[in-house]
Coordinates of C-alpha atoms and ligand atoms in Angstrom, one line a residue:
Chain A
X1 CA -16.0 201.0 136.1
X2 CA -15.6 198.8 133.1
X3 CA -17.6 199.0 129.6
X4 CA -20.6 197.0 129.2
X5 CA -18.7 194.6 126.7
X6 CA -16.3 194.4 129.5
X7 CA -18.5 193.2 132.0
X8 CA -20.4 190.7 129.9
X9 CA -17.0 189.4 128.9
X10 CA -16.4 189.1 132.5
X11 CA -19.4 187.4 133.2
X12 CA -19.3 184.6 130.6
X13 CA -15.9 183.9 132.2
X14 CA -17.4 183.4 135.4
X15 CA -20.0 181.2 133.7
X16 CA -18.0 179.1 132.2
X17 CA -16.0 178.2 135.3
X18 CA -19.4 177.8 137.3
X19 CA -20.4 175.4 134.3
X20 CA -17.1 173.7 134.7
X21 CA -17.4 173.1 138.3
X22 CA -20.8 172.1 137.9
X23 CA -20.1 169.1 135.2
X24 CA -17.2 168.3 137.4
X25 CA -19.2 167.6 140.9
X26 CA -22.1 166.2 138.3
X27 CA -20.3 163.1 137.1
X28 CA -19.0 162.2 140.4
X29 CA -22.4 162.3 141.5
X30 CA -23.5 160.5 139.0
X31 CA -21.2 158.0 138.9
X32 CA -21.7 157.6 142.2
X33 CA -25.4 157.2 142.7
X34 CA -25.6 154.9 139.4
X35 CA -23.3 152.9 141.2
X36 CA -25.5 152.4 144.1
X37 CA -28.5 152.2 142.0
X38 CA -26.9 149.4 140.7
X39 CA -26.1 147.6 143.5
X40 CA -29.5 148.4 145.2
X41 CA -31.1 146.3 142.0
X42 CA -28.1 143.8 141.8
X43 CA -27.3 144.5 138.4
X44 CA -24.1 144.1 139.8
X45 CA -22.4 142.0 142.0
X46 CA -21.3 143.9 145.1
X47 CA -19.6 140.7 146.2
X48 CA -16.8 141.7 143.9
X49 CA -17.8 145.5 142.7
X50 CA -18.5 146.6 146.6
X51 CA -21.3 149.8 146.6
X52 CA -21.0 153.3 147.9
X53 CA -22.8 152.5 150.9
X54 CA -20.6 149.3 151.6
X55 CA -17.4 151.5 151.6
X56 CA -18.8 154.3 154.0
X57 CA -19.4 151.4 156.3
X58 CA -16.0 150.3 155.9
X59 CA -14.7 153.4 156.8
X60 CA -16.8 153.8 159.8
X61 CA -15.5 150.4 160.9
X62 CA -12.5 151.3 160.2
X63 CA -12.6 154.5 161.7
X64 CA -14.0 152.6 165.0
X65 CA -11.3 150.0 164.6
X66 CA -9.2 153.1 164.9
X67 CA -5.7 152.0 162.8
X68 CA -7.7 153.6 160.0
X69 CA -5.6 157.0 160.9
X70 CA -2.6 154.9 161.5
X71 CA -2.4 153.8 158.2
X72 CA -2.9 157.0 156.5
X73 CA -0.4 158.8 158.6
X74 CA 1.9 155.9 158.1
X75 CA 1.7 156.6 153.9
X76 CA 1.8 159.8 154.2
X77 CA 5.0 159.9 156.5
X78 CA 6.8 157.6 154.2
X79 CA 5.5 159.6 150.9
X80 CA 7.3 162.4 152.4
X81 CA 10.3 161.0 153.4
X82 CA 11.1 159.7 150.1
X83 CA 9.9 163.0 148.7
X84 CA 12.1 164.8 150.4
X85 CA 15.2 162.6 150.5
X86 CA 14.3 162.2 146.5
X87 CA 14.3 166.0 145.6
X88 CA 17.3 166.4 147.9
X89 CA 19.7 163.9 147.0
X90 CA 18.5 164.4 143.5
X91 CA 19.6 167.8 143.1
X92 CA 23.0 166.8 144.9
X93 CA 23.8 164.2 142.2
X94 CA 22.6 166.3 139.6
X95 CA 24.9 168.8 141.0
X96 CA 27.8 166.7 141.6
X97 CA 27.2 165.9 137.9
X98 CA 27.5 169.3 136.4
X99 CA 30.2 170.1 138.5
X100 CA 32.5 166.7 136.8
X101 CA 31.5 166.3 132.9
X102 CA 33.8 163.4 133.1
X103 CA 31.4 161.4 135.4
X104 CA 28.4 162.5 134.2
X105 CA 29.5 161.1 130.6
X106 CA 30.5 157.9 132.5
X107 CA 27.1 157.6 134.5
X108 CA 24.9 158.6 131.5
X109 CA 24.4 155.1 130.5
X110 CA 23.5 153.7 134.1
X111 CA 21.6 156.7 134.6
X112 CA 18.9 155.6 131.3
X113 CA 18.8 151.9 132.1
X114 CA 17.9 152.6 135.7
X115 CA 15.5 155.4 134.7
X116 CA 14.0 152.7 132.1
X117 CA 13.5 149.8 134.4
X118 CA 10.7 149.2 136.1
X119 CA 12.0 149.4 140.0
X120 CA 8.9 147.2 141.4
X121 CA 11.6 144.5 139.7
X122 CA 14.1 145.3 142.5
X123 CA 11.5 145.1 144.7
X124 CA 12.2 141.9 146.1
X125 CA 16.3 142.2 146.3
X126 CA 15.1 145.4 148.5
X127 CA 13.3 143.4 151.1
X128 CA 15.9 140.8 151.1
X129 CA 18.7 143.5 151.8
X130 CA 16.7 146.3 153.9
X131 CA 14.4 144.0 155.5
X132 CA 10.7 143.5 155.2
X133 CA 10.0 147.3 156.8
X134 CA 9.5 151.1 156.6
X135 CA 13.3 151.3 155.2
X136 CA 12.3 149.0 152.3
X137 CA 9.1 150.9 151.1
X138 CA 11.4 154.4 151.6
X139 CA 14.2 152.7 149.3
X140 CA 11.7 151.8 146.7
X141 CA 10.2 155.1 146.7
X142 CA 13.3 157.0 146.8
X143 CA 14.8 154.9 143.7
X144 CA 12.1 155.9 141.8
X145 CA 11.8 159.4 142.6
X146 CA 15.8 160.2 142.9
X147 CA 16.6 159.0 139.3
X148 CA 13.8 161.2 137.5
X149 CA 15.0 164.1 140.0
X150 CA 18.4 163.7 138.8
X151 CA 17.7 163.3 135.0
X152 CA 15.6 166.6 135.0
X153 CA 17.2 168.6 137.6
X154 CA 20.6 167.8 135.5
X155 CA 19.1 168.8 131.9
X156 CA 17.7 172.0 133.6
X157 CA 21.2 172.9 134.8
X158 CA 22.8 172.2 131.4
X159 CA 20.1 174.3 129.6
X160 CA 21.2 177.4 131.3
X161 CA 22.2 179.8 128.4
X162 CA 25.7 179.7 127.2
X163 CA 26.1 183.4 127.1
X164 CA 25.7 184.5 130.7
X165 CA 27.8 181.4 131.3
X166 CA 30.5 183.5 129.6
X167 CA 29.5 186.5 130.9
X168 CA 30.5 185.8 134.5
X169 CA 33.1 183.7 132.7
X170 CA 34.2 186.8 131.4
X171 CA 34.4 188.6 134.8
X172 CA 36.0 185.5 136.4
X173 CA 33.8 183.6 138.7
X174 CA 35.4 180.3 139.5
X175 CA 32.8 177.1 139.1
X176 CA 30.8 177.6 142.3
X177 CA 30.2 180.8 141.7
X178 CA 28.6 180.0 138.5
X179 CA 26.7 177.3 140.0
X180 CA 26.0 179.6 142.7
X181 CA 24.8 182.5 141.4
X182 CA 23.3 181.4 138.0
X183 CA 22.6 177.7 137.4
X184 CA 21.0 177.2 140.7
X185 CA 18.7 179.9 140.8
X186 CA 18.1 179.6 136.8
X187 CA 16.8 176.0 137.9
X188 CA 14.8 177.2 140.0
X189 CA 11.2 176.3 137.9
X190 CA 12.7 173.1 136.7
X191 CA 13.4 171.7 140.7
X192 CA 9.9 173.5 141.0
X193 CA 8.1 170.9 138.4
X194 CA 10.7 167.8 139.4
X195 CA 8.6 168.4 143.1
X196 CA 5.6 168.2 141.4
X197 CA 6.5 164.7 139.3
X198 CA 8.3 163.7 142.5
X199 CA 5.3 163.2 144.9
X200 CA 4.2 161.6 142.7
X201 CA 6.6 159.2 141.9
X202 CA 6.9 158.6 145.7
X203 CA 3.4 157.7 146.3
X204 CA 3.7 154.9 143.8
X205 CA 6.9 153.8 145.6
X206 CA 5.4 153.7 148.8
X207 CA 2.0 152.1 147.5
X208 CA 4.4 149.6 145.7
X209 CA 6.6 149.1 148.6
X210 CA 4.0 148.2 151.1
X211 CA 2.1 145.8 148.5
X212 CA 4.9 143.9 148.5
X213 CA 6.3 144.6 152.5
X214 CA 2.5 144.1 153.4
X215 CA 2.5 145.2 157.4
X216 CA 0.9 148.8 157.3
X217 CA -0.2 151.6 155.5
X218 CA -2.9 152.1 152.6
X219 CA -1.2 149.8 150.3
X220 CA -1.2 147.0 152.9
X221 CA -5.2 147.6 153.3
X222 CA -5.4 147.3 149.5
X223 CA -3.4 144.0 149.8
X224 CA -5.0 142.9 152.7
X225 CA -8.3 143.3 151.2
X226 CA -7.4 141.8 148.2
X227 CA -5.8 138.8 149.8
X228 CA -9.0 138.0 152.1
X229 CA -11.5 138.9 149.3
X230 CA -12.7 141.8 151.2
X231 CA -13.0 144.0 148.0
X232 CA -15.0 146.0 150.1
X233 CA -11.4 147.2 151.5
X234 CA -10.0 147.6 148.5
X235 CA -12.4 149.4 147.2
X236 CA -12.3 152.3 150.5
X237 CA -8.5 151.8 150.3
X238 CA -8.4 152.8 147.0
X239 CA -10.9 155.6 147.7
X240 CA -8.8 156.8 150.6
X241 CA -5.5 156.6 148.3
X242 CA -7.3 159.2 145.7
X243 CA -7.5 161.8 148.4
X244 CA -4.5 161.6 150.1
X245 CA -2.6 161.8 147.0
X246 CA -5.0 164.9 145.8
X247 CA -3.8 166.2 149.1
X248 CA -0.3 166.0 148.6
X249 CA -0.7 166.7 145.4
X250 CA -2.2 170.6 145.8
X251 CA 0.0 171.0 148.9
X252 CA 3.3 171.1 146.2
X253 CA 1.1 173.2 144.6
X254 CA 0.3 175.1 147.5
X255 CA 3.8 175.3 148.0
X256 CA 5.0 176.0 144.5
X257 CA 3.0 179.3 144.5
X258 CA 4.5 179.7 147.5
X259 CA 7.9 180.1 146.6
X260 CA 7.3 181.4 143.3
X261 CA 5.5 184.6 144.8
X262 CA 8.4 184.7 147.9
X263 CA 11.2 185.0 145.3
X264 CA 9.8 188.1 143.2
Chain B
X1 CA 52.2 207.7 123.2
X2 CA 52.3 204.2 125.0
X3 CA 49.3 202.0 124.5
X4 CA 47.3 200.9 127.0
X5 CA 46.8 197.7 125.0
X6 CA 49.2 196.0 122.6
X7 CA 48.4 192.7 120.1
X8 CA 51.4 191.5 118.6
X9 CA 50.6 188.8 115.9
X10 CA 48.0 187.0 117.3
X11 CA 46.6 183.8 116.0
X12 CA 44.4 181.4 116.8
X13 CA 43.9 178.0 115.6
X14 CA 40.3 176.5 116.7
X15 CA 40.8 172.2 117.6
X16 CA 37.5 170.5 116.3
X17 CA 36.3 166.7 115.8
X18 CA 36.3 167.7 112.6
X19 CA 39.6 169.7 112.0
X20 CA 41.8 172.7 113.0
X21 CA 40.1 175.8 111.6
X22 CA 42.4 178.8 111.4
X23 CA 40.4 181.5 112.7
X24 CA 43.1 184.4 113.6
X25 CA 46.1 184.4 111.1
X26 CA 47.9 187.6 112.2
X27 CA 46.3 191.0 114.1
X28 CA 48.1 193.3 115.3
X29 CA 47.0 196.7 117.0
X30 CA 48.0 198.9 119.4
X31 CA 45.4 200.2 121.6
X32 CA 45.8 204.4 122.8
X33 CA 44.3 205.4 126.1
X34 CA 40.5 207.0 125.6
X35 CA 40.6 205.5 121.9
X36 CA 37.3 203.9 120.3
X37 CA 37.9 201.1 117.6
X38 CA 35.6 199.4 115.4
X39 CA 36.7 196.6 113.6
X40 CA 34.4 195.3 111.0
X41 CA 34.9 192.0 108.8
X42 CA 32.7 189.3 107.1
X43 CA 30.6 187.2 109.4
X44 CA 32.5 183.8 110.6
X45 CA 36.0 185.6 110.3
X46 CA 37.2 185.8 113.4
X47 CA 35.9 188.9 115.4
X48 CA 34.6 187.5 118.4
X49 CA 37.4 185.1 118.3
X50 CA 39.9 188.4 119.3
X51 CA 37.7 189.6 121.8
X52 CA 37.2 186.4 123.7
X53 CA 41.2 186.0 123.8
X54 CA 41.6 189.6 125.1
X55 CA 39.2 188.9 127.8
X56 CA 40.4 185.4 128.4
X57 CA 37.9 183.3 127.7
X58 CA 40.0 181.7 125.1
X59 CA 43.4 181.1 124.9
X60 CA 45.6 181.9 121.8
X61 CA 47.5 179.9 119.7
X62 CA 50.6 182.5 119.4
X63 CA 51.5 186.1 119.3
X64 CA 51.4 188.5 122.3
X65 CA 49.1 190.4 123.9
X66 CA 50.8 192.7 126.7
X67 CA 48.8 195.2 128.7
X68 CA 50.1 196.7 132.3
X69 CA 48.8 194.4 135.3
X70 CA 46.4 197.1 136.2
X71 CA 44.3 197.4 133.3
X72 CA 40.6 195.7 133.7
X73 CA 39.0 194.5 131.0
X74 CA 35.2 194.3 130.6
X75 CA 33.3 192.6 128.3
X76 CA 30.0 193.0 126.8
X77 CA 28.1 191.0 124.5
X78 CA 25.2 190.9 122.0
X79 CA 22.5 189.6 124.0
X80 CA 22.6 191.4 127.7
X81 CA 22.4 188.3 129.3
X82 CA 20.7 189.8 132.3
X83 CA 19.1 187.3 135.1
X84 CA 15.6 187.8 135.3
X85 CA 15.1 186.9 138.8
X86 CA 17.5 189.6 140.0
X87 CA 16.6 193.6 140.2
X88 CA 18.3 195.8 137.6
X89 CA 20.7 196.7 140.4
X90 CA 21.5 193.5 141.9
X91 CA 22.3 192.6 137.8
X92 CA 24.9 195.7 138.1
X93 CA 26.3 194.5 141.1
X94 CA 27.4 190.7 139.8
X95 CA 31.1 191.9 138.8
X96 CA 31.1 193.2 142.1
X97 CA 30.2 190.3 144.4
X98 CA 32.2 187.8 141.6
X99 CA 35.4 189.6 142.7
X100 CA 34.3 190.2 146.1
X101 CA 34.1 193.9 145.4
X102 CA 31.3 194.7 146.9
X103 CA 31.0 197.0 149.5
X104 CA 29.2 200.5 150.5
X105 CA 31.1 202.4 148.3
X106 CA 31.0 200.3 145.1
X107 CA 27.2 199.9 145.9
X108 CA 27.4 203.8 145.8
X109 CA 29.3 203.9 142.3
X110 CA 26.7 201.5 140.7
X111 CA 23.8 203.4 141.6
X112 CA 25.4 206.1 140.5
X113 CA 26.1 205.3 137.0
X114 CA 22.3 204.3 137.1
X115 CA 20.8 207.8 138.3
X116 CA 23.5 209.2 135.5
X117 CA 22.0 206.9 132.6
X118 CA 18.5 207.4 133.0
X119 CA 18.0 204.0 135.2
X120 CA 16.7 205.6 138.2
X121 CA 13.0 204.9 138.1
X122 CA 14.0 201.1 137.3
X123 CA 16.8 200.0 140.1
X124 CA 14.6 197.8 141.9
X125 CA 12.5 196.4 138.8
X126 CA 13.2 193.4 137.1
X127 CA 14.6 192.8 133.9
X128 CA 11.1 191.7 132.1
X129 CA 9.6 195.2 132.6
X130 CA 12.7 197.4 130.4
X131 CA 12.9 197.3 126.8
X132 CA 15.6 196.0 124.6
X133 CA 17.4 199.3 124.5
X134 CA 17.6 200.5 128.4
X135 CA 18.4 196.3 128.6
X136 CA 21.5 197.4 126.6
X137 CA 22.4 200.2 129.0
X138 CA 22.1 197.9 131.8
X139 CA 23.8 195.5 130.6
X140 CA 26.9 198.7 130.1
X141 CA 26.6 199.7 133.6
X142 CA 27.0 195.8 134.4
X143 CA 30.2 196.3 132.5
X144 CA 31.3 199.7 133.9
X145 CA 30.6 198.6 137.7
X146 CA 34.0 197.0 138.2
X147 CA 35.8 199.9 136.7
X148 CA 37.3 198.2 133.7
X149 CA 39.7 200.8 132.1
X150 CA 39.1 198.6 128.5
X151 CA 35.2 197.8 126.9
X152 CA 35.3 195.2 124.6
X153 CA 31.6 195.3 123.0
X154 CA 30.9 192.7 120.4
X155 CA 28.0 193.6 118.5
X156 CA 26.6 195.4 121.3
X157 CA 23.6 196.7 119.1
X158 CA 22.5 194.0 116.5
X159 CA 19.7 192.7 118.9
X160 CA 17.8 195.7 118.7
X161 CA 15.4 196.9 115.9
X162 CA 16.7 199.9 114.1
X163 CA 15.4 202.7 115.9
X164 CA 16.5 202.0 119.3
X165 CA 20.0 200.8 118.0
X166 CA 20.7 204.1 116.8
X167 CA 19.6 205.7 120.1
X168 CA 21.2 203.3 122.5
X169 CA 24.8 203.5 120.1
X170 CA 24.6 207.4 120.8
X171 CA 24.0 206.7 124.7
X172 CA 26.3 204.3 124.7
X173 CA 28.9 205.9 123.0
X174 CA 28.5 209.4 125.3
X175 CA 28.7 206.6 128.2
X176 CA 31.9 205.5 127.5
X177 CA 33.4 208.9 126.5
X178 CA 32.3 210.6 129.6
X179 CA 33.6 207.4 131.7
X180 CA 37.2 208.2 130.0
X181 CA 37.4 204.1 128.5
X182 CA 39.0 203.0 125.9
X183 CA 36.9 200.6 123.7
X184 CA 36.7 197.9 121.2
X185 CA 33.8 197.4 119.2
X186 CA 32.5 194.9 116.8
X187 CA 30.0 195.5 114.3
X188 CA 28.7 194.5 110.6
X189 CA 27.5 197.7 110.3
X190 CA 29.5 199.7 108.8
X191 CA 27.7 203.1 109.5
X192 CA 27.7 202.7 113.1
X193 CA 31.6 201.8 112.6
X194 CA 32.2 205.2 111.2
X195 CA 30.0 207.4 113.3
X196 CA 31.1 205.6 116.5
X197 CA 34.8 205.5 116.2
X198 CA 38.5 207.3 115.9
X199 CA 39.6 204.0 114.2
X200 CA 38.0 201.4 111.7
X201 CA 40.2 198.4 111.7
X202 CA 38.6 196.0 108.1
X203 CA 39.6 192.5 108.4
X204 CA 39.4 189.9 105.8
X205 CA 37.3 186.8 105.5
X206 CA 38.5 183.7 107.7
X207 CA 41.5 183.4 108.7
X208 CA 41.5 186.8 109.5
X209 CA 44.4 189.3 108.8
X210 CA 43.8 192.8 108.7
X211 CA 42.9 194.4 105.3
X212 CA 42.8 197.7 106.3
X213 CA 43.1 200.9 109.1
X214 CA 40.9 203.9 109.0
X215 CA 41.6 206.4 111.3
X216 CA 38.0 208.6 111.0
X217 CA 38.9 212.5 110.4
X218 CA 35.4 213.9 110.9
X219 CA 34.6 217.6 110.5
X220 CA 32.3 218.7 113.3
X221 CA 32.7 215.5 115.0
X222 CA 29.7 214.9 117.5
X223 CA 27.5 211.9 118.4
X224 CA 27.2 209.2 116.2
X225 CA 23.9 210.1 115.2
X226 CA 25.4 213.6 114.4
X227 CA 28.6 212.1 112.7
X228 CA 26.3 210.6 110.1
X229 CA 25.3 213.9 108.9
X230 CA 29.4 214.9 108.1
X231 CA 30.1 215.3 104.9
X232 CA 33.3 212.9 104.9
X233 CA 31.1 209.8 106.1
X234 CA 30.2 209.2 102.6
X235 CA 33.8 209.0 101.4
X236 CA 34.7 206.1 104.5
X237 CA 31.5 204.0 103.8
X238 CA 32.3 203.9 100.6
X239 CA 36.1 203.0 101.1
X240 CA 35.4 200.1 103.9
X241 CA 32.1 199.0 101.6
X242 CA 34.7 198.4 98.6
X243 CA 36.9 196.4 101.1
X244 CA 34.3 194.4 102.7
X245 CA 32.6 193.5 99.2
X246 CA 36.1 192.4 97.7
X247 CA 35.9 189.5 99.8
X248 CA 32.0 188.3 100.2
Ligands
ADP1 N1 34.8 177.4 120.2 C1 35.0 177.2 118.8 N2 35.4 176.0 118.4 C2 35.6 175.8 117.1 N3 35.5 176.8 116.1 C3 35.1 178.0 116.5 C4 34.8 178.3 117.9 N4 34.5 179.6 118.0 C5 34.5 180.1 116.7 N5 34.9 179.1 115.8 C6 35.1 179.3 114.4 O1 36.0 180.4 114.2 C7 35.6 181.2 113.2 C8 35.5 182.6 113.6 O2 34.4 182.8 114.6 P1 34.0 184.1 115.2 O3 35.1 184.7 115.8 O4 32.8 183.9 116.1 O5 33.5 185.0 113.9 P2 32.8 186.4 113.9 O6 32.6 186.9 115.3 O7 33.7 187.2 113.1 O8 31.5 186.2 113.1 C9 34.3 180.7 112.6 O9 34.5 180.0 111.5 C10 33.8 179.7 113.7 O10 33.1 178.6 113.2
MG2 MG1 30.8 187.2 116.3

C-alpha cells in the first residue's frame, strides 16, 4: 500500500488525464454541433460549407452506392505499398551509401535538391511515363517517402559512435560485419521514427497522386467533389481521409511498441 | 629472455588537410612475457597513436614491430563501448562470432571468466542496468574472450569517478595477472602508473620519443591499491612528476 501523499499524487494524475480527454472529445463536440447550429439557422452557407448532417448522408449514400469501401481500401493499399517499398528501398540506398563513401559524396548533392523539391512538380512527367494509374500514384508516393528514408536512415548509420566502430575494428570485422552487427541494429530507433514520418509521407503521395490521376480512391472523391461542386463530398472525403490516416498512423505506433518490446 | 613483443623505431607521421603532424618520432621497447607497462606522457603526444599501430588500426610510417604469428592482441579502450541492445554475455561473445570463434567451448570460457569476475548475477542483463565500474570489467572480459596473449588498455580508467577507478584498477590488474597477459597500459595518472606496473615508460610531448624507463622495485609488492602504501612510491612519483612537468 502506498502513502497517503502517494495516492493523492496518483490521483491528480489520473485527473488530469480524465480532464485532458474530456477537453479533447469537448471541442470536437463543440465544433461539431456549432457547426450544425449554424447551418440549421443559415448563418452559413451549406451550399459551399456542407453541415454535419449533410456529410452523414453522404456517407450513407455512399455506403449504399457501395464503392465507398472501394475507395478506402484502394488508399489504403496504395499507402502501404509505397510505405513499404519506401522504408525498404530506403534503407537499401542508405545502406549501399555507407557501404561506398565515394558515392554517397557524389549523390549528396542530388540527394538535397530532390529532397527540396516539391515532387507534386514531377507529377505530371509521372503520368506521362507510368500512365494515368495505380503505378503513377505508387511512384509519387514512393519518391517522396524513399528520399526522406534515405536522408535519415543514412545520418542515423553515420552517427553510430566512432569508438565501437574501432572496437570491432580492433578485433577485425570486415565491413559487413560492422554493418551487421552494429550499425544496423544501432539504427534501429532511427528506421523506427523514419516509419513513423514515412506513412506519412505516403499518404500525401497517394492523396497527391490520385488528385492528379483522378480514377479512384479518397483523393479522387475529394476531386471529384470538388470538380462537380459537390462540397458535400469533399467535405466526407476529407472527413474519411482524417481517420484513415489516424488509423495508419497508431497502427506504426502500434507496431513500433511492438518491436521495441520484442527486441529487449 | 626473448620478448613477446618488440618495437623497433617506430614513427608515425599523421597526413591532414592541414599538414603532416609528426606524432611518433622514435619508440622503442621490448615487451617480456607476463610484463605490465605503463607509459605515461602529456596529453596529444602520441600514446594512443602506438597503441592503435600495435593493434592495427593504423598503419606506421617506419620502424618495426615484430611479434611471433601466434600472439593475439586485444585492445581495450576508455569508453567500454558496450552495445546496449545486447546482454552482458552476448557483448563478451562479439570477438568470438567476429572471428567465427564461437562455439560450445568458447561460450563455456566466456562465462567462465564472468562467474570468476563477479559478473554472474548480470550475464543476461543489459548493459543500462551495471555501473561504470563492472562496465569496465565487462568490457575486460570482452577483451580476454578471444584469448589475446597481449592487453593494450588505453586509459582504461579515466571514465570513472575516483572511487571506483581505484577499485576497478585493482580488479583489473589481479585480472590480468591471474590470466598470465602481458599488458600495455596508458594513463595520465601517474599514481596508477606506479602502483599498476613493473615498467613506467615517460614520453615526451609531441612528437614523442621516450624520456625515460622506470622499472618499479616495490617492497612488499601487492595490489595497486596496496603498492600505494610502499614506501618507495614516493621516490617514483616524484621522479616521473619532474619528467612530466619539464615538458608542460
Ligand atoms: N587520425 C588522426 N589524424 C590526424 N592526426 C591525428 C590522428 N590521430 C591523432 N592525431 C594527432 O596525433 C597526436 C597524438 O595523438 P594521440 O596519440 O591521440 O595522443 P595521446 O593519446 O597521447 O593523447 C595529436 O596531436 C593528434 O592531434
Ligand atoms: Mg589518447
Amino acid at each position: 500500500m502506498y502513502s497517503k501523499e502517494h495516492q493523492t499524487y496518483l490521483k491528480n494524475i489520473k485527473r488530469t488525464n480524465y480532464l485532458v480527454l474530456f477537453f479533447q472529445l469537448f471541442i470536437i463536440l463543440f465544433f461539431i454541433i456549432l457547426w450544425q447550429f449554424a447551418a440549421d439557422h443559415e448563418l452559413i452557407n451549406t451550399f459551399i460549407s456542407s453541415s454535419p448532417k449533410m456529410v452523414v448522408k453522404t456517407l450513407v449514400s455512399l455506403h449504399q452506392a457501395n464503392n465507398l469501401y472501394q475507395h478506402i481500401g484502394i488508399t489504403i493499399w496504395e499507402t502501404f505499398l509505397s510505405f513499404s517499398l519506401g522504408t525498404l528501398l530506403g534503407v537499401i540506398i542508405a545502406t549501399i551509401l555507407w557501404y561506398k563513401p565515394f558515392l554517397s559524396r557524389v549523390c549528396d548533392p542530388y540527394l538535397t535538391i530532390l529532397n527540396s523539391l516539391p515532387k507534386v512538380a514531377l507529377g505530371p512527367i509521372i503520368i506521362i511515363w507510368a500512365g494515368a494509374g495505380m503505378k503513377s500514384i505508387i511512384f509519387m508516393a514512393l519518391l517522396i517517402s524513399v528520399i526522406i528514408t534515405i536522408i535519415n536512415v543514412y545520418q542515423g548509420f553515420m552517427d553510430t559512435d566512432p569508438g565501437k566502430i574501432r572496437l570491432l575494428k580492433s578485433m577485425k570485422a570486415t565491413k559487413s560485419q560492422i554493418y551487421f552487427h552494429l550499425i544496423l541494429p544501432n539504427s534501429f530507433g532511427t528506421i523506427i521514427s523514419a516509419l513513423k514520418i514515412n506513412v506519412s509521407m505516403s499518404l500525401i503521395g497517394v492523396i497527391m497522386g490520385e488528385f492528379l490521376v483522378s480514377k479512384s480512391g479518397i483523393g479522387y472523391l475529394i476531386m471529384y467533389g470538388s470538380q462537380v461542386f459537390n462540397l458535400n463530398l469533399v467535405i466526407t472525403g476529407v472527413f474519411i481521409l482524417c481517420i484513415v490516416a489516424a488509423l495508419m498512423y497508431y497502427s506504426v505506433l502500434y507496431l513500433e511498441k511492438f518491436l521495441l518490446k520484442n527486441k529487449k | 629472455m626473448k620478448p613477446i613483443l618488440s618495437i623497433d623505431h617506430l614513427k608515425k607521421i599523421y597526413h591532414t588537410k592541414r599538414g603532416e603532424i609528426l606524432a611518433v618520432d622514435d619508440f622503442s621497447y621490448d615487451l617480456q612475457k607476463e610484463q605490465f607497462v605503463s607509459i605515461v606522457g602529456p596529453s596529444g603526444c602520441g600514446k594512443s597513436t602506438i597503441l592503435s599501430i600495435l593493434c592495427n588500426l593504423d598503419q606506421k610510417s617506419d620502424g618495426e614491430i615484430s611479434y611471433d604469428k601466434n600472439i593475439r592482441i586485444g585492445y581495450m579502450l576508455q569508453q567500454d563501448s558496450l552495445f546496449e541492445w545486447l546482454t552482458i554475455l552476448d557483448n563478451c561473445l562479439l570477438g568470438l562470432k567476429i572471428e567465427h570463434g564461437l562455439n560450445e567451448e568458447s561460450k563455456q570460457y566466456v562465462i567462465s571468466l564472468l562467474e570468476k569476475y563477479g559478473l554472474k548475477e548480470f550475464i543476461h542483463s543489459y548493459p543500462s542496468n551495471l555501473s561504470g565500474g563492472m562496465r569496465q570489467r565487462v568490457a575486460l572480459v570482452r577483451t580476454l574472450a578471444t584469448k589475446p596473449d597481449i592487453l593494450l588498455l588505453d586509459e582504461p580508467f579515466s571514465a570513472l569517478d575516483y572511487q571506483s577507478r581505484l577499485a576497478v584498477s585493482d580488479d583489473v590488474f589481479r585480472i590480468i595477472k591471474n590470466e598470465k597477459k602481458s599488458a600495455i597500459m596508458v594513463t595520465h595518472d601517474i599514481s596508477e602508473a606506479i602502483s599498476c606496473s613493473d615498467t613506467v615508460i615517460v614520453l615526451s610531448s609531441r612528437p614523442c620519443k621516450i624520456k625515460s624507463i622506470y622499472p618499479i622495485e616495490l617492497t612488499d609488492k601487492k595490489t595497486p591499491i596496496e603498492n600505494r602504501k610502499c614506501k618507495e612510491f614516493a621516490k617514483y612519483y616524484d621522479k616521473i612528476w619532474k619528467d612530466l612537468d619539464f615538458h608542460v
